[in-house]
CSV table of C-alpha atoms in Angstrom, one decimal:
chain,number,residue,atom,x,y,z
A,5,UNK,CA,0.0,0.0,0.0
A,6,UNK,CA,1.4,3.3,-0.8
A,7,UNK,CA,1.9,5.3,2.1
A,8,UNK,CA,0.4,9.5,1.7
A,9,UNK,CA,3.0,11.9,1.3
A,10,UNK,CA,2.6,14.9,-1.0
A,11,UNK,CA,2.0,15.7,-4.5
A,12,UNK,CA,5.1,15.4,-6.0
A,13,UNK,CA,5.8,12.5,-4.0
A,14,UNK,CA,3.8,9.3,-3.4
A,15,UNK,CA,0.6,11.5,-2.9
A,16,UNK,CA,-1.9,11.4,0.2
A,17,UNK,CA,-4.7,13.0,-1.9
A,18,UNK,CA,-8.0,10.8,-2.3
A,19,UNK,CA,-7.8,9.6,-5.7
A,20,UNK,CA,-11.8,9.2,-5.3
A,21,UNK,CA,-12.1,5.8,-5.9
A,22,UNK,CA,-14.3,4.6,-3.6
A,23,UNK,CA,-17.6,7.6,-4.8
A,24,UNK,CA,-20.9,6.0,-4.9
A,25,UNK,CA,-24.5,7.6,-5.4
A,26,UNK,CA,-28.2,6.7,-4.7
A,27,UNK,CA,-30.0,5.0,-7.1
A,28,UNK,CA,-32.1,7.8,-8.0
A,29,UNK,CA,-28.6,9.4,-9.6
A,30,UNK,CA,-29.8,10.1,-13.1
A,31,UNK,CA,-27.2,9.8,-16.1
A,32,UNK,CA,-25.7,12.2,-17.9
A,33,UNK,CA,-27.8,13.7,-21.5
A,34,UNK,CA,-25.6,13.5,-24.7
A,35,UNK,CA,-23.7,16.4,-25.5
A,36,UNK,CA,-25.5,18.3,-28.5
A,37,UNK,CA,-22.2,18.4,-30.6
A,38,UNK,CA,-18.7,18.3,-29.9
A,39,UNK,CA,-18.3,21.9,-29.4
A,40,UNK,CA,-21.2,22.3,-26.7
A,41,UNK,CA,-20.1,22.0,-23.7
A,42,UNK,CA,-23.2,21.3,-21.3
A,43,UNK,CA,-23.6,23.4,-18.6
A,44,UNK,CA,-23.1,22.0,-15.1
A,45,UNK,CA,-26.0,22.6,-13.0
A,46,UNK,CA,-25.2,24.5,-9.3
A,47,UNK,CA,-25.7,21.7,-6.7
A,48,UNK,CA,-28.5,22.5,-4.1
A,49,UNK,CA,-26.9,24.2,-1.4
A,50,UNK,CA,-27.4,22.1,2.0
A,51,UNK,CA,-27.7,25.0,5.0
A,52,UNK,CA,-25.3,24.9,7.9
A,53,UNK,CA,-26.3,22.7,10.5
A,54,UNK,CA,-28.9,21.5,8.3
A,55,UNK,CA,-31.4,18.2,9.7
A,56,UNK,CA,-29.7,16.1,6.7
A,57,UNK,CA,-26.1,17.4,7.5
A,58,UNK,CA,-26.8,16.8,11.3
A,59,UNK,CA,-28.2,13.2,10.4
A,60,UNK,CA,-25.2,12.4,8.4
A,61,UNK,CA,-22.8,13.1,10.6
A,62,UNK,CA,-24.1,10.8,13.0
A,63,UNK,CA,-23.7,8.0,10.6
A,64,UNK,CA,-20.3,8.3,10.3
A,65,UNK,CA,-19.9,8.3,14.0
A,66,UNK,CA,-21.5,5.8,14.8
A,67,UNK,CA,-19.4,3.8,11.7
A,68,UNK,CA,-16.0,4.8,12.3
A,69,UNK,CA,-15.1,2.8,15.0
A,70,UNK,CA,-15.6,0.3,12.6
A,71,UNK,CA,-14.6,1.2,9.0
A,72,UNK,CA,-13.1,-1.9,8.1
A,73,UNK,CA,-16.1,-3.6,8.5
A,74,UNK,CA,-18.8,-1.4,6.9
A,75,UNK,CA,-16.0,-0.6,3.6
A,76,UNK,CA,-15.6,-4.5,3.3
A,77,UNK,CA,-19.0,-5.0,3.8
A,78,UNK,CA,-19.8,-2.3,1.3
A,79,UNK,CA,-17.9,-3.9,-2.0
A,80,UNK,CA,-19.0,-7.6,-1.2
A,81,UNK,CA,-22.3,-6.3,-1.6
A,82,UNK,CA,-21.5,-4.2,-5.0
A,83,UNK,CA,-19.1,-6.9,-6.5
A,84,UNK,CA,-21.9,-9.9,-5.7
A,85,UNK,CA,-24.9,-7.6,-6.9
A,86,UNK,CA,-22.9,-6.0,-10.3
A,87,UNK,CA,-20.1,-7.9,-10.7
A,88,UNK,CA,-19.5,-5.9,-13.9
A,89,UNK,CA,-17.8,-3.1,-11.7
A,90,UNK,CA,-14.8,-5.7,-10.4
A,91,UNK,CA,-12.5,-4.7,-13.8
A,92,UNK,CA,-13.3,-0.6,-12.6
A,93,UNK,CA,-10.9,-0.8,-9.4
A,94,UNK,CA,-7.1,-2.8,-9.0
A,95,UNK,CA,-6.4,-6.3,-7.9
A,96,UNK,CA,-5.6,-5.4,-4.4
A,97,UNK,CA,-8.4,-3.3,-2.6
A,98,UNK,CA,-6.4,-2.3,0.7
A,99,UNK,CA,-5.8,1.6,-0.6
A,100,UNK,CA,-8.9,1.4,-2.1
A,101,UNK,CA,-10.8,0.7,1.5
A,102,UNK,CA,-9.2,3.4,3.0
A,103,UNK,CA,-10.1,5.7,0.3
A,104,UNK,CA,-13.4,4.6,0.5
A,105,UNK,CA,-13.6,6.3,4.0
A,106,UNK,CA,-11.6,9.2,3.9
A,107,UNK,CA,-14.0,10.4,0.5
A,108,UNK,CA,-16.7,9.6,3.4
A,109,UNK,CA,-15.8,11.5,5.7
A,110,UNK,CA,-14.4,14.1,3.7
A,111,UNK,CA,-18.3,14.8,1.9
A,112,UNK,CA,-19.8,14.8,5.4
A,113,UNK,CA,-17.6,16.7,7.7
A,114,UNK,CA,-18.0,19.1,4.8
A,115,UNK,CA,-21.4,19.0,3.7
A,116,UNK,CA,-22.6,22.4,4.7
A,117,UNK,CA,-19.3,24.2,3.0
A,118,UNK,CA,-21.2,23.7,-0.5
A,119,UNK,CA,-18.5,25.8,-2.5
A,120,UNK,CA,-15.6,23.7,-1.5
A,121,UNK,CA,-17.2,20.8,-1.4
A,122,UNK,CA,-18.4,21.1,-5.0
A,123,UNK,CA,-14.9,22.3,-6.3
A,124,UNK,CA,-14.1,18.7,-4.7
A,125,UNK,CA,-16.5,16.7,-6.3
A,126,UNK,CA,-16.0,18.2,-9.7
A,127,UNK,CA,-12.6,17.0,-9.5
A,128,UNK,CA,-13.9,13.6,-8.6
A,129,UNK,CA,-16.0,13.7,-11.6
A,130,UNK,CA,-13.2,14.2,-13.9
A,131,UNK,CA,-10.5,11.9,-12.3
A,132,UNK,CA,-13.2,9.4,-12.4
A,133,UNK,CA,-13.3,9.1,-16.7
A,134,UNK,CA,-9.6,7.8,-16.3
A,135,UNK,CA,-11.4,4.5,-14.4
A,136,UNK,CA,-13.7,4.0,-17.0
A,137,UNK,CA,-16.5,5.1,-14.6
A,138,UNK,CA,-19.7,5.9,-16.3
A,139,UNK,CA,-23.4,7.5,-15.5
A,140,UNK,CA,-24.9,4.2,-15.1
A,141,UNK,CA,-22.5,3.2,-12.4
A,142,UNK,CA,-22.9,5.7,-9.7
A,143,UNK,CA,-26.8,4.0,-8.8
A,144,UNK,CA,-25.4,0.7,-8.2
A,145,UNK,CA,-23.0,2.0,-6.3
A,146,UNK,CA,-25.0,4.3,-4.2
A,147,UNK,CA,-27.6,1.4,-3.3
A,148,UNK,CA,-24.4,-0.6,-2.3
A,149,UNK,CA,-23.5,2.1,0.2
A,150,UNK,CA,-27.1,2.4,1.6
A,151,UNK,CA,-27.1,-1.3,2.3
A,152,UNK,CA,-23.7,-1.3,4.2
A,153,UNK,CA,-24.9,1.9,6.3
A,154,UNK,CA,-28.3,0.2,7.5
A,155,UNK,CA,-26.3,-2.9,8.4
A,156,UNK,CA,-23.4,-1.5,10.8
A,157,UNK,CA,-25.5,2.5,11.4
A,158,UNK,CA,-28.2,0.5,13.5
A,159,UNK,CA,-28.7,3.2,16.7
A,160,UNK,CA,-29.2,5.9,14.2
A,161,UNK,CA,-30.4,4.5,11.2
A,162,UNK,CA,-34.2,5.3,10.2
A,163,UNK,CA,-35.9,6.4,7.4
A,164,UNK,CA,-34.8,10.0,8.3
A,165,UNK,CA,-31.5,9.0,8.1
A,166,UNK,CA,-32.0,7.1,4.6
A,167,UNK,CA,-33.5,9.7,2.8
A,168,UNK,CA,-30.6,12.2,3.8
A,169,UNK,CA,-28.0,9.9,2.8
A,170,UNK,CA,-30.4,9.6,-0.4
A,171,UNK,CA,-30.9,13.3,-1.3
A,172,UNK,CA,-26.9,13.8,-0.4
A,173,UNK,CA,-25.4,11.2,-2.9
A,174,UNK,CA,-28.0,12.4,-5.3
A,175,UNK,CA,-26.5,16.0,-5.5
A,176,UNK,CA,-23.2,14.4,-5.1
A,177,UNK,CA,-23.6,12.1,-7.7
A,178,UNK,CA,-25.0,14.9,-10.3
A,179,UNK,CA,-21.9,17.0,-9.6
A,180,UNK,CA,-19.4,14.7,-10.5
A,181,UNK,CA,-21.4,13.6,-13.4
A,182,UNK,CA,-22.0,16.6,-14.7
A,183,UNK,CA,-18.1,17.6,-14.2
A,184,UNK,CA,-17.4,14.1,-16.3
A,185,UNK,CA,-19.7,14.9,-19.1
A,186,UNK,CA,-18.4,18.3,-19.6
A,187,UNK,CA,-14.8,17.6,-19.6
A,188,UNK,CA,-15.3,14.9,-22.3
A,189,UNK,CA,-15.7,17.2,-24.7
A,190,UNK,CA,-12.5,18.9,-23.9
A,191,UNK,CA,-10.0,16.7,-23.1
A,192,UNK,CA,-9.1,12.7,-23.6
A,193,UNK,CA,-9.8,10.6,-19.9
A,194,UNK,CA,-5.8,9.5,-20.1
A,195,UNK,CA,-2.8,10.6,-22.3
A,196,UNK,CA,-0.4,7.5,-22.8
A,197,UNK,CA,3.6,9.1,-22.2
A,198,UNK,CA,6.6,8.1,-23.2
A,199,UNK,CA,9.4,8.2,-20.1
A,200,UNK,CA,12.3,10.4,-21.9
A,201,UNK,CA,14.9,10.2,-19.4
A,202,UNK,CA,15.4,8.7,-15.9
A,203,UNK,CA,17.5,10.5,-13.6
A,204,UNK,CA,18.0,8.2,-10.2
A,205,UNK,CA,19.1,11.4,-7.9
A,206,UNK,CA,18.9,9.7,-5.3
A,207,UNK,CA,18.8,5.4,-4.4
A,208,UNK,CA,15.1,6.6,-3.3
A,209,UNK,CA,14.5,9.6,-6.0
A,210,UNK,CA,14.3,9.9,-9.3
A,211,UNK,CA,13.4,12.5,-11.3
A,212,UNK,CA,11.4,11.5,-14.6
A,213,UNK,CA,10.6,12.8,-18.1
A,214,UNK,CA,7.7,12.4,-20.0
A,215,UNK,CA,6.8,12.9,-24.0
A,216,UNK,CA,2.8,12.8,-23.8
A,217,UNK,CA,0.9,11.3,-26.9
A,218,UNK,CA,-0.9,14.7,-27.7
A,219,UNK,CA,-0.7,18.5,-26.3
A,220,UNK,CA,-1.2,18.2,-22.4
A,221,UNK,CA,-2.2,21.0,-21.5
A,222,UNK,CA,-1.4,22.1,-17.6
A,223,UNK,CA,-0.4,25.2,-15.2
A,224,UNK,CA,2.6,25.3,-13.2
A,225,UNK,CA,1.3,24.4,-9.8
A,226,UNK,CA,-0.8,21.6,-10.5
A,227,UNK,CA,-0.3,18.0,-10.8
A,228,UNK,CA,-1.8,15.0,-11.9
A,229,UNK,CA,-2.4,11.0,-11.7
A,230,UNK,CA,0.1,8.3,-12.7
A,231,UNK,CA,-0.4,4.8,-13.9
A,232,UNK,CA,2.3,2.0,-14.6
A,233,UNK,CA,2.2,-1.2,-17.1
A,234,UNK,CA,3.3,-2.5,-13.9
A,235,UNK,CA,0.1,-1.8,-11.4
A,236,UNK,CA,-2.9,-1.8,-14.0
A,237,UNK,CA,-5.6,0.5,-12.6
A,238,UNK,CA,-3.6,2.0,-9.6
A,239,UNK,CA,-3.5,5.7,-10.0
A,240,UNK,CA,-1.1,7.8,-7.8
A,241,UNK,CA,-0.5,12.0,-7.5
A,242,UNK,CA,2.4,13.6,-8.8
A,243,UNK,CA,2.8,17.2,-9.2
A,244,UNK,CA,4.6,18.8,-12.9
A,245,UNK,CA,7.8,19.7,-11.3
A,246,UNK,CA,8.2,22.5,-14.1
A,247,UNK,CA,6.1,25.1,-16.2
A,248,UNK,CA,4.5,23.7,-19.3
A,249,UNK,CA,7.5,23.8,-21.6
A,250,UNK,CA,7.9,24.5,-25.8
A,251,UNK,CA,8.9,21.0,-26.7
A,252,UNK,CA,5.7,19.5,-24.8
A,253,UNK,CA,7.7,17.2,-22.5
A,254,UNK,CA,6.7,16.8,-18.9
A,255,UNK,CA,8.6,16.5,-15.2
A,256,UNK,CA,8.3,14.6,-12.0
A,257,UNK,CA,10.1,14.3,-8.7
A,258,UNK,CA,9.5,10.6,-7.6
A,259,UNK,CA,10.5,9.3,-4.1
A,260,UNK,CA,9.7,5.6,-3.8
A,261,UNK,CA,8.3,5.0,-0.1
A,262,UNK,CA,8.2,1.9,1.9
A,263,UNK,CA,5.5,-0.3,0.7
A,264,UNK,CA,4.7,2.3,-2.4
A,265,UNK,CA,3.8,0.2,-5.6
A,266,UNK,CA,3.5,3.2,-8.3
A,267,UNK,CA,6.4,4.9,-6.3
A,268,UNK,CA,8.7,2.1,-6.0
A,269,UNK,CA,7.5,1.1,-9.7
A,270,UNK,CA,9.0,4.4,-11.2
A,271,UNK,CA,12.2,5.0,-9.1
A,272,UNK,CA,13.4,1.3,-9.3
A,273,UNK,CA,12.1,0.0,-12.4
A,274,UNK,CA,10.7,2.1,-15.3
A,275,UNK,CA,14.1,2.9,-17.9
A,276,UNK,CA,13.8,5.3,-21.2
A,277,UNK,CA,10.9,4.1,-23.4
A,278,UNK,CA,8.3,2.9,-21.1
A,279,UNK,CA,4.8,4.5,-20.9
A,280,UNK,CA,2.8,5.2,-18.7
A,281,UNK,CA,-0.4,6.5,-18.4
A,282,UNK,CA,-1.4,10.5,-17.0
A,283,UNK,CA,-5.0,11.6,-16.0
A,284,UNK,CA,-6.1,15.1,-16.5
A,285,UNK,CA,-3.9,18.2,-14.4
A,286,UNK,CA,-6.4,19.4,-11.6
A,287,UNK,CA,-5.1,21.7,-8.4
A,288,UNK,CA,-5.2,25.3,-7.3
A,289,UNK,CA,-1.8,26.3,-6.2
A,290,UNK,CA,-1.0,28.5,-9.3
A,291,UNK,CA,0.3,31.5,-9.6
A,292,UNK,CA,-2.0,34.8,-9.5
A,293,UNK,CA,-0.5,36.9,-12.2
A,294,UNK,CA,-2.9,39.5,-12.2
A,295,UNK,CA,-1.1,40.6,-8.5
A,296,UNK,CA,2.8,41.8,-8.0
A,297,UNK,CA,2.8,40.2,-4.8
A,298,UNK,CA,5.7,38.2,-3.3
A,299,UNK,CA,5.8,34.7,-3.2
A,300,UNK,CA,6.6,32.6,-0.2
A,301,UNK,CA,7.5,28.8,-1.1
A,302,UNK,CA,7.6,26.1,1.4
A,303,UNK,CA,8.8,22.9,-0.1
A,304,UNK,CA,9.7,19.9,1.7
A,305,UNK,CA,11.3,16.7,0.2
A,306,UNK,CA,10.2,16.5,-3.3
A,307,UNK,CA,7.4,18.6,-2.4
A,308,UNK,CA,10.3,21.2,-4.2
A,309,UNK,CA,8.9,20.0,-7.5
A,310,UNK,CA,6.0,21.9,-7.8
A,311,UNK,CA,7.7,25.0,-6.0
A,312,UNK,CA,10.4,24.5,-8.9
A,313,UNK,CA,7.5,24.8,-11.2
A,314,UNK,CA,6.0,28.0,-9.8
A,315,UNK,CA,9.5,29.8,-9.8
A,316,UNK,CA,9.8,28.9,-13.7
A,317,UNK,CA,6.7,30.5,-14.1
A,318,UNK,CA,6.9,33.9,-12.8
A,319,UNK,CA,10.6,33.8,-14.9
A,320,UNK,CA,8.5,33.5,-17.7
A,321,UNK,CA,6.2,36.1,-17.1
A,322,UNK,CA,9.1,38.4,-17.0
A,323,UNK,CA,7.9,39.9,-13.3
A,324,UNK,CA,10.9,40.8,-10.7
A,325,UNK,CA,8.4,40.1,-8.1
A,326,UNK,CA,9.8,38.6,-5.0
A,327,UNK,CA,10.1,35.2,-4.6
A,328,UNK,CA,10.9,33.4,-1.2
A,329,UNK,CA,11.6,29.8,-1.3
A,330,UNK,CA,12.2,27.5,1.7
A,331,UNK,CA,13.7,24.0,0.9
A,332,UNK,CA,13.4,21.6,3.9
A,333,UNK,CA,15.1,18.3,4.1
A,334,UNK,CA,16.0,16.1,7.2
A,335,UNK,CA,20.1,15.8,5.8
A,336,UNK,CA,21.8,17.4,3.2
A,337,UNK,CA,22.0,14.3,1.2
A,338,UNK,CA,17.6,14.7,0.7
A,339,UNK,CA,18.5,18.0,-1.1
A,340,UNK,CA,18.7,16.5,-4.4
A,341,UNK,CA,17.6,19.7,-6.2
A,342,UNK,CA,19.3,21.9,-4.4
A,343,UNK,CA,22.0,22.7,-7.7
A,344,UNK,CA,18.9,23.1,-9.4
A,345,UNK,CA,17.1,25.8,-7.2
A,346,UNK,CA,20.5,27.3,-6.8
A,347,UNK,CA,20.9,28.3,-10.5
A,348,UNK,CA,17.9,29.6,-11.0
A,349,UNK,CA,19.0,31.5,-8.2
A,350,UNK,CA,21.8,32.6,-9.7
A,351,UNK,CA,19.9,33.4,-13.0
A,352,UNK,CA,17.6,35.8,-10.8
A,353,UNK,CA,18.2,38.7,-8.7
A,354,UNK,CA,14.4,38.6,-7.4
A,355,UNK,CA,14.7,35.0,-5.8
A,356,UNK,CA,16.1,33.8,-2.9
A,357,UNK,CA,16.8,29.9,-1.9
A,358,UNK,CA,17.5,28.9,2.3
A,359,UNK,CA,17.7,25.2,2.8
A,360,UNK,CA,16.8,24.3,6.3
A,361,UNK,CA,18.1,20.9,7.1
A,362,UNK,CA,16.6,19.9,9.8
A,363,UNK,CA,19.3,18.0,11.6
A,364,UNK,CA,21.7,20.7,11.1
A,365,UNK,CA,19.3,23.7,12.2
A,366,UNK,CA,17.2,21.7,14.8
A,367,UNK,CA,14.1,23.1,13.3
A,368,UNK,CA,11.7,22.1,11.2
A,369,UNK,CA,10.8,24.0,7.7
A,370,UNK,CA,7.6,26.0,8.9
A,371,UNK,CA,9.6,27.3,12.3
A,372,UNK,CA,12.0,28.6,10.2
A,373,UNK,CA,10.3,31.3,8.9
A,374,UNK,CA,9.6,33.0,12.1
A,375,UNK,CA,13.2,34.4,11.7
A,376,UNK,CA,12.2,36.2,8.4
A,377,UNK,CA,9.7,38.5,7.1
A,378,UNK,CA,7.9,40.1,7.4
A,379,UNK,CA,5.3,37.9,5.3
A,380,UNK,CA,2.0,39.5,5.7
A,381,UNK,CA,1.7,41.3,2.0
A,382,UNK,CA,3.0,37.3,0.4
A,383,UNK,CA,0.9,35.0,-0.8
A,384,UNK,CA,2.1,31.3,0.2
A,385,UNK,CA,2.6,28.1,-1.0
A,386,UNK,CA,3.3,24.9,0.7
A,387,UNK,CA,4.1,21.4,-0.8
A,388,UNK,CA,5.2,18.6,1.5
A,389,UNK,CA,4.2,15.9,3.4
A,390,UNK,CA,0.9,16.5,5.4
A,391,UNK,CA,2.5,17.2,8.7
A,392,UNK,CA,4.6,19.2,7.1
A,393,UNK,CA,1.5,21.6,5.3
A,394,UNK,CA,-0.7,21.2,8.6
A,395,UNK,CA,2.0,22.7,10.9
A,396,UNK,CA,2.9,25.4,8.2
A,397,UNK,CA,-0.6,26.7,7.7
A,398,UNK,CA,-1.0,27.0,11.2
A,399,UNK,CA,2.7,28.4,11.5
A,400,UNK,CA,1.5,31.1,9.1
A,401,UNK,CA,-1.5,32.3,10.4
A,402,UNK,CA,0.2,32.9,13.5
A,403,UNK,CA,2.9,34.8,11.7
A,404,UNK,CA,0.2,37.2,9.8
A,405,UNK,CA,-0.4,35.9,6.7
A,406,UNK,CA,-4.1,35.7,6.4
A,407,UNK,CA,-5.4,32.4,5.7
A,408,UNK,CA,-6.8,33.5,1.7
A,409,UNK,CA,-3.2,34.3,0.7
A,410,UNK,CA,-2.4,30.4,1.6
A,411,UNK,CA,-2.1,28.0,-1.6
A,412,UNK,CA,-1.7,24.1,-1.2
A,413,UNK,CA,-2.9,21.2,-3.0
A,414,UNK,CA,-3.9,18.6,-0.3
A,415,UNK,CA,-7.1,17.4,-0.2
A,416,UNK,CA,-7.7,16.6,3.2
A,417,UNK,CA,-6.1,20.4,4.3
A,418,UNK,CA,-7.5,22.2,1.5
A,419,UNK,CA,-11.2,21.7,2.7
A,420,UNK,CA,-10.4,22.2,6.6
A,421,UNK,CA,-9.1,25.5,5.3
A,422,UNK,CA,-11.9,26.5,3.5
A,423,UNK,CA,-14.4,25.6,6.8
């Protein structure tokens, strides 16, 4: 199982692949023509503390204690009742149970913050084509879930209850189908790449790149899913460790973790002329060109990739706004892009690279900015393992910088920030 990290890494972000919908979900109309792109129709917003929101919630109290058994439960009964489905998810469902509950509890502790929540979903929807998910699945699925709830939700299970888990998948499931529909008419559900080069940086890192099939288009910042020949239909997060590039060709920082398949796939065995597969680019921590306001990076590990990325950009753009960038690594041997982030340096008066090692310095990456600053008129960006984004965001806010000038691309984070 491949342990969460960050998105240039072995990601922690929910792939989605354990969504599932009531079976009232209704499927998706037929685009008109190839250059209509259907609207997607605003989900009904559920009311803060609403009756279905509060009924929900109790669900998944009751049921966490015992996840294991409700998610097992849960894809006996949808792999006995459609045992079409089985080919949609990998051979091995461990990730694939805990996925399952995190997208739970994800849509329920978040039920009343529609606009994030939506934003979420739609990025469900779309990751979803790259499964081979269709319309018609989502109602098998969501009468699947309702079964596994009224088995193991028995003190709070009524018809109350039912119906609010009903009405919820049922705007869920629209969302994401509606986000599907419309993004097949812009872009393919996978490109098929070509690995370039393979640069082993590291025995753990490697640093990968790609020549899609077709124009991929992407902004520095984001990231998106990876599949190898090797682990058919196990998608993992990466983030594009440059801006998009003339010659069309694609990076990514890989560090292989214990027990990682796609990771340890693609640092140990992939070699010049493989392919692999890429989902669409989704995330939000791009750069706002419309301000001239500084930029203050946080990157830890190979979360440098994207931070890499978003310095190449504002080069680009010809701005001699300033840019801050904090490189953290536990020993100077994780800096492997440290020569890297140094020219670029070098190559521009308007950025500035620290490395903060944190067996040298004794502190960890977010502390060290508190001798700095100061950093209330910067927006910031932070890419790293979880800990590592929790305890900056909260090291930031305490610091001054207000929490809307705060960029990061994990899930989990991104909708306790937007609470």
């Amino acid at each position: 199982m491949d342990a969460p990290t960050t998105t240039s890494g072995e990601n922690g972000m929910p792939d989605g692949d354990g969504w599932f919908t009531p079976r009232t979900a209704p499927s998706a109309p037929p685009p008109d023509s190839p250059e209509r792109v259907p609207a997607q129709r605003p989900a009904p917003a559920v009311q803060e503390g609403s009756a279905d929101a509060v009924l929900i919630r109790r669900t998944m109290a009751e049921i966490g204690p015992i996840a294991d058994k409700v998610t097992s439960y849960f894809y006996a009964l949808l792999f006995v009742r459609h045992p079409e489905l089985r080919a949609l998810f990998p051979a091995a469902m461990d990730m694939q149970r805990e996925r399952l509950l995190k997208a739970l509890l994800t849509a329920a502790e978040h039920l009343d913050n529609t606009s994030v929540l939506v934003d979420y979903l739609r990025n469900l929807g779309r990751g979803h084509r790259r499964y081979g998910t269709r319309a018609e699945h989502y109602p098998a699925v969501g009468e699947c879930l309702i079964g596994a709830l009224s088995r193991y939700a028995t003190a709070v299970w009524s018809p109350e209850a039912e119906a609010a888990w009903v009405r919820a998948y049922t705007t869920i499931s629209q969302v994401m189908i509606d986000a599907a529909a419309a993004d097949e008419l812009r872009s393919p559900a996978w490109w098929h790449a070509e690995i370039v080069t393979h640069d082993l940086r590291t025995p753990d890192v490697a640093i990968l790149t790609v020549r899609p099939d077709q124009p991929y288009p992407f902004l520095a910042g984001q990231y998106t899913s990876v599949e190898t020949p090797w682990w058919p239909r196990v998608w993992r997060h990466y983030s594009f460790a440059s801006a998009p590039r003339s010659d069309g060709l694609l990076t990514f920082h890989v560090k292989a973790v214990p027990a990682g398949w796609v990771s340890n796939a693609l640092v140990r065995r992939a070699r010049p002329g493989d392919v692999i597969r890429l989902g669409p680019p989704t995330g939000s921590m791009t750069v706002d060109h419309t301000t001239d306001s500084g930029l203050l990076c946080l990157g830890g590990g190979t979360g440098i990739a994207p931070i890499k990325a978003l310095v190449e950009d504002v080069a680009e753009r010809g701005a001699r706004r300033p840019v801050e960038v904090f490189y953290g690594a536990r020993t100077d041997h994780d800096l492997y892009d440290i020569d890297t982030m140094l020219r670029l340096q070098q190559s521009h008066p308007w950025l500035s690279i620290r490395a903060v090692i944190d067996q040298q310095a004794h502190i960890q990456l977010p502390d060290a900015l508190r001798g700095y600053g100061p950093w209330n008129e910067y927006d910031a960006y932070l890419s790293g393992p979880p800990g590592m984004i929790r305890s900056g965001i909260d090291t930031l806010r305490d610091i001054g910088v207000p929490s809307s000038r705060i960029r990061h691309d994990s899930v989990e984070e991104l909708l306790v920030a937007g609470s």
